[in-house]
Amino acid sequence: MAGRAAVPEVIWARPERTGRGPKPAFTRADIAAAAVRLADAGGLDAVSMRHVAAELGCGTMSLYNYVPRKEDLFELMVDAVSGEHELFEPTGDWRADMLRNARQTKTLMHRHPWMVRLMSGVYGFSPNALRYLEHCLACLDPLEAAAGTKIELVAMLNGCVTTYVSNELSTAERVRSLPWSQEQENAVRIAYLGSQVASGAYPRLAASFLEDAGPIDLDAVFERMLERVLDGFSPRG
Amino acid sequence: MAGRAAVPEVIWARPERTGRGPKPAFTRADIAAAAVRLADAGGLDAVSMRHVAAELGCGTMSLYNYVPRKEDLFELMVDAVSGEHELFEPTGDWRADMLRNARQTKTLMHRHPWMVRLMSGVYGFSPNALRYLEHCLACLDPLEAAAGTKIELVAMLNGCVTTYVSNELSTAERVRSLPWSQEQENAVRIAYLGSQVASGAYPRLAASFLEDAGPIDLDAVFERMLERVLDGFSPRG
DNA sequence: GCGCACTACGTACGGTGTACGTAACTACGA
DNA sequence: TCGTAGTTACGTACACCGTACGTAGTGCGC
């Protein structure tokens, strides 16, 4: 035996308990909850194997019995917050239902700002993610379209929501580890942007700044985006 | 003086050269090119301050004269590849022009797969990013819409392209540091997905798998997505 | 009851970002 | 013209990271 060949693994395919030996001190849910707690409190960078282990009250390396790689820990986290989706009874109005789903996703990402960074990694399909996908498909039953099209709709809607929130929170998550506040960071960036626009090198951009003088209504931008996505899938649209 | 207060900084606002002292051995372009070279060859994880310095042939800490934080290095990289956009003369057909832009973005992200991970961080607006935005606005001159709407269009299109490529490459970038191949990883994930779908817990998802038996035409999915986004902004759409 | 698979976890290694100190150098103010 | 202040260059050092590996204890299946 020249050492077991390295073989890929999906954490969800590995049984949580295998009958033999002492029974585990924690469940996957415990671990995910601890990691989510840390991330909520201190940002994604606060989620290290050592910290999570400490939060659980066990040795660092004991964590590796449950989670073979840190990536798998992230997968647990994504699944845990995917489970926070409220899977309501479809009403028969697919547009309204999907709007509700999308708004829920946004709320959820505001509650867990670090999610956008993990979502862009697309960690396979965890159980709760599959449940949510199935729920969306149920909401889309009234829509007469091919199954593939419906999945494209869900993917595009989720993608747009993620991108939107990512833009919204761009600095918020990043600035945590920095020695200055988000307001300061934003102020500096906006000042630079203003100076560039004022330089005259970007006339159309400058014109756009002059045109929309007032503060931007982010909620309205979000809602418009949703409508546009759904429009793209509405019959005779 | 009790030490300078920490103050945020945008790397683009800091002058590349300040007349005093010996002249720098490298330009920002040199540094960005070195980092991009490393990332192209070995993935984003190969971009460490030490590696970039070695690639340039200087001491690690010398890099910090040019780039105060690693984040700024990323910003340089994003700017460098943003500059790879071909800024063609607008044709007057805004839809065709924007399609061309979007396809170019996709090509560009295929050439630099690590970009998707950086894009989701939204590193402010670098010079080349602003140039590209201005170019898009020029392409949109024929479109009769408010300036804000046009910017929403560009943001949404870019976001969708990024999300799409991110899904497309989800494993490709991640798997680099792992001891197994992308094919193996994909096979295992698909096997798990299949087993879950076959479990009967996700009837609609299962039905969708049965319906689209053949392999998915990714290019067609991409083109459909673009059309849908543009439809959402076309007059009397 | 034996043995094996599992849990638990300490130690250690190679990597990371970067704070800090020192030495050489150059352009500006006097 | 010359000092000196502001740069560049870079070695050392620190705290932290993910995790390979080894060892000890535990409890189920045979």
Coordinates of C-alpha atoms (C1' of nucleotides) in Angstrom, one line a residue:
Chain A
M1 CA 0.0 0.0 0.0
A2 CA 1.8 3.1 -1.1
G3 CA -0.6 5.4 0.8
R4 CA -4.2 5.9 -0.1
A5 CA -4.6 7.9 -3.3
A6 CA -6.1 11.4 -2.7
V7 CA -9.7 11.3 -3.7
P8 CA -12.1 14.2 -3.8
E9 CA -15.0 14.2 -1.4
V10 CA -18.2 16.1 -0.9
I11 CA -18.8 16.6 2.8
W12 CA -22.5 15.9 2.4
A13 CA -21.8 12.5 1.0
R14 CA -19.8 11.5 4.1
P15 CA -22.0 10.2 6.8
E16 CA -22.1 12.3 9.9
R17 CA -21.9 9.3 12.2
T18 CA -20.4 5.8 11.6
G19 CA -21.5 3.8 14.6
R20 CA -18.0 2.8 15.6
G21 CA -15.9 4.5 18.3
P22 CA -16.9 7.1 20.9
K23 CA -19.8 9.3 19.8
P24 CA -18.9 12.7 18.5
A25 CA -19.2 15.6 20.8
F26 CA -20.7 17.9 18.2
T27 CA -23.0 17.8 15.3
R28 CA -22.4 19.5 12.0
A29 CA -25.1 21.9 12.9
D30 CA -23.2 22.8 16.1
I31 CA -20.1 23.5 14.1
A32 CA -21.8 25.5 11.4
A33 CA -23.6 27.5 14.0
A34 CA -20.4 28.3 15.8
A35 CA -18.7 29.4 12.6
V36 CA -21.7 31.5 11.6
R37 CA -21.6 33.2 15.0
L38 CA -18.0 34.0 14.6
A39 CA -18.5 35.4 11.1
D40 CA -21.4 37.5 12.1
A41 CA -19.5 39.0 15.0
G42 CA -16.1 39.4 13.4
G43 CA -16.3 39.0 9.7
L44 CA -15.2 36.0 7.6
D45 CA -11.6 36.5 8.5
A46 CA -12.5 35.7 12.1
V47 CA -13.4 32.2 11.0
S48 CA -10.2 30.2 11.4
M49 CA -10.0 26.6 12.4
R50 CA -8.5 27.6 15.7
H51 CA -11.2 30.1 16.5
V52 CA -14.0 27.8 15.6
A53 CA -12.5 25.1 17.7
A54 CA -12.1 27.5 20.6
E55 CA -15.7 28.6 20.2
L56 CA -16.8 25.0 20.4
G57 CA -14.5 24.4 23.3
C58 CA -12.3 21.7 21.7
G59 CA -8.8 21.4 20.4
T60 CA -8.0 22.8 17.0
M61 CA -7.2 19.5 15.4
S62 CA -10.4 17.8 16.7
L63 CA -12.3 19.9 14.2
Y64 CA -10.7 18.0 11.4
N65 CA -12.6 14.9 12.5
Y66 CA -15.7 16.7 11.4
V67 CA -14.5 18.9 8.6
P68 CA -11.7 17.5 6.5
R69 CA -10.8 20.9 5.0
K70 CA -11.6 24.5 5.8
E71 CA -13.5 24.8 2.5
D72 CA -15.9 22.2 3.9
L73 CA -16.4 24.4 6.9
F74 CA -17.4 27.2 4.5
E75 CA -19.8 24.8 2.8
L76 CA -21.4 24.0 6.2
M77 CA -21.8 27.8 6.7
V78 CA -23.4 28.4 3.4
D79 CA -25.8 25.5 4.0
A80 CA -26.7 26.8 7.4
V81 CA -27.8 30.2 6.3
S82 CA -29.4 28.7 3.2
G83 CA -31.6 27.0 5.7
E84 CA -32.8 30.3 7.0
H85 CA -34.9 30.8 3.9
E86 CA -38.6 30.7 4.7
L87 CA -40.1 28.1 2.4
F88 CA -43.6 29.4 2.1
E89 CA -46.6 27.9 0.3
P90 CA -46.6 29.1 -3.3
T91 CA -49.5 31.4 -4.0
G92 CA -49.9 30.7 -7.7
D93 CA -48.5 34.1 -8.7
W94 CA -45.0 33.1 -9.7
R95 CA -43.8 36.7 -10.1
A96 CA -44.9 37.7 -6.6
D97 CA -43.5 34.5 -5.1
M98 CA -40.1 35.0 -6.8
L99 CA -40.0 38.6 -5.7
R100 CA -40.6 37.4 -2.2
N101 CA -37.8 34.9 -2.5
A102 CA -35.4 37.5 -3.9
R103 CA -36.2 40.0 -1.2
Q104 CA -35.7 37.3 1.4
T105 CA -32.3 36.4 0.0
K106 CA -31.3 40.1 0.2
T107 CA -32.4 40.3 3.8
L108 CA -30.5 37.1 4.6
M109 CA -27.3 38.5 3.1
H110 CA -27.6 41.6 5.0
R111 CA -27.9 39.6 8.2
H112 CA -24.7 37.7 7.1
P113 CA -22.7 40.1 5.0
W114 CA -19.8 37.5 4.6
M115 CA -22.2 35.4 2.6
V116 CA -21.5 37.3 -0.6
R117 CA -17.9 36.3 -0.5
L118 CA -18.8 32.7 -0.1
M119 CA -21.6 32.6 -2.6
S120 CA -19.3 33.8 -5.4
G121 CA -17.4 30.6 -4.8
V122 CA -20.5 28.5 -5.6
Y123 CA -20.0 25.6 -3.1
G124 CA -21.8 22.9 -5.0
F125 CA -25.3 22.1 -3.9
S126 CA -25.8 21.6 -0.2
P127 CA -29.0 20.0 1.2
N128 CA -30.6 23.3 2.1
A129 CA -29.6 24.9 -1.2
L130 CA -31.3 22.1 -3.0
R131 CA -34.3 22.5 -0.8
Y132 CA -34.5 26.2 -1.7
L133 CA -34.0 25.5 -5.4
E134 CA -36.9 23.0 -5.2
H135 CA -39.0 25.6 -3.4
C136 CA -38.3 28.1 -6.2
L137 CA -39.2 25.6 -8.8
A138 CA -42.5 25.0 -6.9
C139 CA -43.1 28.7 -7.0
L140 CA -42.5 28.6 -10.8
D141 CA -45.1 25.8 -11.4
P142 CA -47.6 28.3 -12.9
L143 CA -45.0 29.6 -15.4
E144 CA -45.3 27.8 -18.7
A145 CA -41.7 27.2 -19.6
A146 CA -39.1 24.5 -20.0
A147 CA -37.6 23.2 -16.8
G148 CA -34.2 24.4 -18.0
T149 CA -35.5 27.9 -18.4
K150 CA -36.9 27.9 -14.9
I151 CA -33.5 26.9 -13.5
E152 CA -31.9 29.7 -15.6
L153 CA -34.4 32.1 -14.0
V154 CA -33.5 31.0 -10.5
A155 CA -29.8 31.2 -11.2
M156 CA -30.0 34.6 -12.8
L157 CA -32.2 36.0 -10.1
N158 CA -29.9 34.7 -7.3
G159 CA -26.9 35.9 -9.2
C160 CA -28.3 39.4 -9.6
V161 CA -29.3 39.6 -6.0
T162 CA -25.8 38.4 -4.9
T163 CA -24.1 40.9 -7.2
Y164 CA -26.4 43.7 -6.0
V165 CA -25.7 43.0 -2.4
S166 CA -22.0 42.6 -3.1
N167 CA -21.9 46.1 -4.6
E168 CA -24.0 47.4 -1.7
L169 CA -21.7 45.9 0.9
S170 CA -18.4 46.1 -1.1
T171 CA -16.6 48.0 1.6
A172 CA -18.6 46.9 4.6
E173 CA -17.1 43.4 4.9
R174 CA -13.6 44.3 3.7
V175 CA -13.1 47.2 6.0
R176 CA -13.5 45.1 9.2
S177 CA -9.8 44.3 9.4
L178 CA -8.7 47.8 8.6
P179 CA -7.8 50.5 11.2
W180 CA -10.4 53.0 9.8
S181 CA -14.1 53.2 9.5
Q182 CA -16.3 52.4 6.5
E183 CA -17.4 56.0 6.4
Q184 CA -13.8 57.2 6.1
E185 CA -13.0 54.6 3.4
N186 CA -16.1 55.6 1.4
A187 CA -15.4 59.3 1.8
V188 CA -11.9 58.8 0.4
R189 CA -13.0 56.7 -2.5
I190 CA -15.8 59.1 -3.4
A191 CA -13.4 62.0 -3.2
Y192 CA -11.1 60.2 -5.6
L193 CA -14.0 59.3 -7.9
G194 CA -15.1 62.9 -7.8
S195 CA -11.7 64.2 -8.7
Q196 CA -11.4 61.9 -11.6
V197 CA -14.8 62.8 -12.9
A198 CA -14.0 66.5 -12.5
S199 CA -10.8 66.0 -14.5
G200 CA -12.9 65.9 -17.7
A201 CA -11.5 62.6 -18.9
Y202 CA -14.9 61.0 -18.6
P203 CA -17.5 63.3 -20.0
R204 CA -20.4 61.0 -20.1
L205 CA -19.8 59.8 -16.6
A206 CA -19.5 63.4 -15.5
A207 CA -22.8 64.2 -17.1
S208 CA -24.5 61.4 -15.4
F209 CA -23.3 62.7 -12.0
L210 CA -24.7 66.1 -12.8
E211 CA -28.0 64.6 -13.9
D212 CA -28.7 62.5 -10.8
A213 CA -27.9 65.0 -8.2
G214 CA -29.8 63.6 -5.2
P215 CA -28.9 60.6 -3.2
I216 CA -29.6 57.3 -4.9
D217 CA -32.6 55.3 -3.6
L218 CA -31.0 51.8 -3.4
D219 CA -34.2 50.0 -2.6
A220 CA -35.7 51.3 -5.8
V221 CA -32.7 50.3 -7.8
F222 CA -33.0 46.8 -6.3
E223 CA -36.7 46.5 -7.1
R224 CA -36.2 47.7 -10.7
M225 CA -33.5 45.1 -11.2
L226 CA -35.8 42.3 -10.0
E227 CA -38.6 43.5 -12.3
R228 CA -36.3 43.5 -15.2
V229 CA -35.0 40.0 -14.6
L230 CA -38.5 38.7 -14.2
D231 CA -39.6 40.6 -17.3
G232 CA -37.0 38.6 -19.3
F233 CA -38.8 35.4 -18.5
S234 CA -42.4 36.6 -18.7
P235 CA -44.4 35.1 -21.7
R236 CA -44.9 37.5 -24.6
G237 CA -42.6 39.9 -22.7
Chain B
M1 CA 3.6 64.0 17.1
A2 CA 2.1 60.9 18.6
G3 CA 2.3 58.9 15.3
R4 CA 0.4 59.7 12.2
A5 CA -3.3 58.7 12.5
A6 CA -4.2 55.8 10.3
V7 CA -6.0 57.2 7.3
P8 CA -7.6 55.4 4.4
E9 CA -6.0 55.7 1.0
V10 CA -6.9 54.9 -2.6
I11 CA -3.8 53.7 -4.3
W12 CA -4.8 55.7 -7.5
A13 CA -4.8 58.9 -5.5
R14 CA -1.2 58.4 -4.4
P15 CA 1.3 59.7 -6.9
E16 CA 3.4 57.1 -8.5
R17 CA 6.5 59.2 -8.1
T18 CA 7.3 62.0 -5.7
G19 CA 10.5 63.6 -7.0
R20 CA 12.4 63.1 -3.8
G21 CA 14.9 60.2 -3.2
P22 CA 16.3 57.6 -5.5
K23 CA 14.1 56.8 -8.5
P24 CA 11.9 53.7 -8.1
A25 CA 13.1 50.6 -9.9
F26 CA 9.6 49.6 -11.1
T27 CA 6.4 51.1 -12.3
R28 CA 3.0 50.1 -11.1
A29 CA 2.5 48.6 -14.5
D30 CA 5.6 46.4 -14.0
I31 CA 4.2 45.2 -10.6
A32 CA 0.7 44.5 -11.9
A33 CA 2.1 42.6 -14.9
A34 CA 4.2 40.4 -12.6
A35 CA 1.3 39.7 -10.4
V36 CA -1.0 38.9 -13.3
R37 CA 1.7 36.6 -14.8
L38 CA 1.8 34.7 -11.5
A39 CA -1.9 34.5 -11.2
D40 CA -2.3 33.3 -14.7
A41 CA 0.3 30.6 -14.2
G42 CA -0.5 29.4 -10.7
G43 CA -3.9 30.8 -9.7
L44 CA -4.7 33.6 -7.3
D45 CA -3.1 31.8 -4.4
A46 CA 0.2 32.0 -6.1
V47 CA 0.1 35.8 -5.7
S48 CA 1.8 36.5 -2.4
M49 CA 3.9 39.5 -1.6
R50 CA 7.0 37.3 -1.5
H51 CA 6.3 35.6 -4.9
V52 CA 5.6 38.9 -6.6
A53 CA 8.7 40.4 -5.2
A54 CA 10.7 37.4 -6.3
E55 CA 9.2 37.6 -9.8
L56 CA 10.3 41.3 -9.9
G57 CA 13.7 40.4 -8.5
C58 CA 13.6 42.5 -5.4
G59 CA 13.2 42.0 -1.7
T60 CA 9.8 41.3 -0.3
M61 CA 9.5 44.4 1.8
S62 CA 10.6 46.6 -1.1
L63 CA 7.2 45.9 -2.6
Y64 CA 5.6 47.8 0.2
N65 CA 7.1 51.0 -1.1
Y66 CA 4.9 50.7 -4.2
V67 CA 1.9 48.9 -2.7
P68 CA 0.9 49.7 0.9
R69 CA -1.3 46.6 1.3
K70 CA -1.9 43.4 -0.5
E71 CA -5.4 44.6 -1.3
D72 CA -3.9 47.4 -3.4
L73 CA -1.9 44.8 -5.3
F74 CA -5.2 43.2 -6.2
E75 CA -6.5 46.6 -7.3
L76 CA -3.6 47.0 -9.6
M77 CA -4.3 43.6 -11.1
V78 CA -8.0 44.3 -11.7
D79 CA -7.0 47.6 -13.3
A80 CA -4.4 45.9 -15.5
V81 CA -6.8 43.4 -17.0
S82 CA -9.5 46.0 -17.2
G83 CA -7.1 47.7 -19.6
E84 CA -7.3 44.7 -21.9
H85 CA -10.7 45.7 -23.0
E86 CA -10.8 46.8 -26.6
L87 CA -12.5 50.2 -26.7
F88 CA -13.9 50.1 -30.2
E89 CA -15.7 52.9 -32.0
P90 CA -19.4 52.7 -31.1
T91 CA -21.5 51.7 -34.2
G92 CA -24.7 53.3 -33.3
D93 CA -26.4 50.0 -32.5
W94 CA -26.2 50.0 -28.8
R95 CA -27.5 46.4 -28.4
A96 CA -24.8 45.0 -30.7
D97 CA -22.1 47.1 -29.1
M98 CA -23.1 46.0 -25.6
L99 CA -23.2 42.4 -26.7
R100 CA -19.7 42.8 -28.0
N101 CA -18.6 44.4 -24.7
A102 CA -20.1 41.6 -22.7
R103 CA -18.6 38.8 -24.9
Q104 CA -15.3 40.6 -24.5
T105 CA -15.6 40.6 -20.8
K106 CA -16.3 36.9 -20.8
T107 CA -13.3 36.2 -23.0
L108 CA -11.2 38.3 -20.7
M109 CA -12.3 36.4 -17.6
H110 CA -11.5 33.1 -19.3
R111 CA -8.1 34.4 -20.0
H112 CA -7.7 35.3 -16.3
P113 CA -9.9 32.9 -14.3
W114 CA -8.9 34.5 -11.0
M115 CA -10.6 37.7 -12.0
V116 CA -14.0 36.5 -10.9
R117 CA -12.8 36.2 -7.3
L118 CA -11.4 39.7 -7.4
M119 CA -14.4 41.2 -9.2
S120 CA -16.8 40.1 -6.5
G121 CA -14.8 42.3 -4.1
V122 CA -15.5 45.3 -6.2
Y123 CA -12.3 47.3 -5.9
G124 CA -13.5 50.8 -6.3
F125 CA -13.1 52.4 -9.7
S126 CA -9.7 52.1 -11.1
P127 CA -8.6 54.3 -14.1
N128 CA -9.1 51.5 -16.6
A129 CA -12.4 50.5 -15.1
L130 CA -13.6 54.1 -15.4
R131 CA -12.3 54.2 -19.0
Y132 CA -14.3 51.1 -19.8
L133 CA -17.4 52.5 -18.1
E134 CA -17.1 55.6 -20.1
H135 CA -16.8 53.5 -23.3
C136 CA -20.0 51.6 -22.4
L137 CA -21.8 54.9 -21.8
A138 CA -20.6 56.0 -25.3
C139 CA -22.0 52.8 -26.8
L140 CA -25.3 53.6 -25.0
D141 CA -25.5 57.1 -26.5
P142 CA -28.2 56.0 -29.0
L143 CA -30.3 54.6 -26.2
E144 CA -32.9 57.1 -25.0
A145 CA -32.8 56.7 -21.2
A146 CA -31.7 58.5 -18.1
A147 CA -28.0 58.4 -17.3
G148 CA -28.7 56.5 -14.2
T149 CA -30.6 53.9 -16.1
K150 CA -27.6 53.4 -18.4
I151 CA -25.3 52.9 -15.5
E152 CA -27.7 50.4 -14.1
L153 CA -27.6 48.6 -17.4
V154 CA -23.8 48.4 -17.4
A155 CA -23.7 47.3 -13.8
M156 CA -26.3 44.6 -14.4
L157 CA -24.7 43.3 -17.5
N158 CA -21.2 43.2 -16.0
G159 CA -22.7 41.6 -12.9
C160 CA -24.5 38.9 -14.9
V161 CA -21.4 38.1 -16.9
T162 CA -19.3 37.9 -13.8
T163 CA -21.8 35.6 -12.1
Y164 CA -22.1 33.5 -15.2
V165 CA -18.4 33.0 -15.6
S166 CA -18.1 32.4 -11.9
N167 CA -20.5 29.5 -12.2
E168 CA -18.8 28.3 -15.2
L169 CA -15.4 28.3 -13.5
S170 CA -16.6 27.5 -10.0
T171 CA -14.3 24.6 -9.5
A172 CA -11.6 25.5 -12.0
E173 CA -9.9 28.1 -9.9
R174 CA -10.5 26.5 -6.6
V175 CA -9.2 23.1 -7.5
R176 CA -5.7 24.3 -8.3
S177 CA -4.4 23.9 -4.8
L178 CA -6.1 20.5 -4.3
P179 CA -4.4 17.1 -4.9
W180 CA -6.9 16.0 -7.4
S181 CA -8.1 17.1 -10.8
Q182 CA -11.1 19.2 -11.7
E183 CA -12.7 16.2 -13.6
Q184 CA -12.5 14.1 -10.4
E185 CA -14.0 16.9 -8.3
N186 CA -16.8 17.5 -10.8
A187 CA -17.5 13.8 -11.1
V188 CA -17.8 13.4 -7.4
R189 CA -20.1 16.4 -7.0
I190 CA -22.3 15.3 -9.9
A191 CA -22.5 11.9 -8.4
Y192 CA -23.7 13.3 -5.1
L193 CA -26.1 15.6 -6.9
G194 CA -27.5 12.6 -8.8
S195 CA -27.9 10.6 -5.7
Q196 CA -29.8 13.4 -4.0
V197 CA -32.0 14.0 -7.0
A198 CA -32.7 10.2 -7.2
S199 CA -33.7 10.1 -3.6
G200 CA -37.0 11.6 -4.5
A201 CA -36.7 14.5 -2.1
Y202 CA -36.6 17.0 -4.9
P203 CA -39.3 16.0 -7.4
R204 CA -39.3 19.1 -9.6
L205 CA -35.5 19.2 -9.8
A206 CA -35.6 15.5 -10.7
A207 CA -38.1 16.2 -13.4
S208 CA -35.9 18.9 -14.8
F209 CA -33.0 16.5 -15.0
L210 CA -35.1 14.0 -17.0
E211 CA -36.4 16.7 -19.3
D212 CA -33.0 18.1 -20.4
A213 CA -31.2 14.9 -21.1
G214 CA -28.5 16.1 -23.4
P215 CA -25.4 18.1 -22.5
I216 CA -26.1 21.8 -21.8
D217 CA -25.0 24.3 -24.5
L218 CA -23.3 26.8 -22.3
D219 CA -22.7 29.4 -25.0
A220 CA -26.4 29.4 -25.8
V221 CA -27.2 29.9 -22.1
F222 CA -24.8 32.8 -22.0
E223 CA -26.3 34.5 -25.1
R224 CA -29.9 34.0 -23.9
M225 CA -28.9 35.7 -20.6
L226 CA -27.4 38.7 -22.4
E227 CA -30.5 39.1 -24.6
R228 CA -32.7 39.0 -21.5
V229 CA -30.7 41.6 -19.7
L230 CA -30.8 43.9 -22.7
D231 CA -34.5 43.3 -23.3
G232 CA -35.1 44.7 -19.8
F233 CA -33.7 48.0 -21.0
S234 CA -35.1 48.2 -24.5
P235 CA -37.8 50.8 -25.1
R236 CA -41.4 49.4 -25.3
G237 CA -39.8 46.1 -24.1
Chain C
dG1 C1' -12.9 -10.1 25.1
dC2 C1' -10.2 -8.9 21.2
dG3 C1' -9.4 -5.7 17.9
dC4 C1' -10.3 -2.0 15.1
dA5 C1' -12.2 2.3 13.9
dC6 C1' -13.1 6.2 15.7
dT7 C1' -12.5 10.5 18.7
dA8 C1' -9.4 13.8 20.8
dC9 C1' -5.6 16.8 20.6
dG10 C1' -0.5 18.4 21.1
dT11 C1' 3.3 19.4 18.3
dA12 C1' 5.4 21.0 14.4
dC13 C1' 6.1 22.8 9.6
dG14 C1' 5.9 25.8 5.9
dG15 C1' 3.5 29.4 4.5
dT16 C1' 1.2 34.1 5.0
dG17 C1' 0.8 39.6 5.6
dT18 C1' 3.3 43.1 7.4
dA19 C1' 5.5 46.2 11.5
dC20 C1' 9.9 47.9 12.3
dG21 C1' 14.7 49.2 12.0
dT22 C1' 18.6 50.3 9.3
dA23 C1' 21.4 51.9 5.4
dA24 C1' 22.0 54.1 1.0
dC25 C1' 20.6 57.7 -1.9
dT26 C1' 18.8 62.1 -4.1
dA27 C1' 16.5 66.5 -4.7
dC28 C1' 15.2 70.5 -2.5
dG29 C1' 15.7 74.7 0.8
dA30 C1' 19.2 77.4 3.1
Chain D
dT1 C1' 27.1 74.4 -1.7
dC2 C1' 25.7 71.6 1.8
dG3 C1' 22.8 69.7 5.1
dT4 C1' 18.7 67.3 5.7
dA5 C1' 14.4 65.5 4.9
dG6 C1' 11.9 62.2 2.4
dT7 C1' 12.6 58.0 -0.4
dT8 C1' 14.0 53.6 -1.7
dA9 C1' 15.7 49.1 -0.5
dC10 C1' 15.5 45.1 2.3
dG11 C1' 16.6 41.9 6.3
dT12 C1' 14.6 40.4 10.6
dA13 C1' 10.9 39.2 13.4
dC14 C1' 6.1 38.3 14.9
dA15 C1' 1.6 36.6 14.9
dC16 C1' -1.3 33.9 12.6
dC17 C1' -2.8 30.7 9.3
dG18 C1' -4.1 25.6 7.4
dT19 C1' -3.0 21.2 8.3
dA20 C1' 0.3 16.6 8.3
dC21 C1' 1.5 13.5 11.7
dG22 C1' 1.8 10.9 15.9
dT23 C1' -0.2 9.3 20.1
dA24 C1' -3.5 8.2 23.5
dG25 C1' -8.1 6.9 24.9
dT26 C1' -12.8 5.0 23.9
dG27 C1' -16.5 2.0 22.7
dC28 C1' -18.9 -0.9 19.0
dG29 C1' -18.9 -5.1 16.2
dC30 C1' -17.2 -9.6 15.8

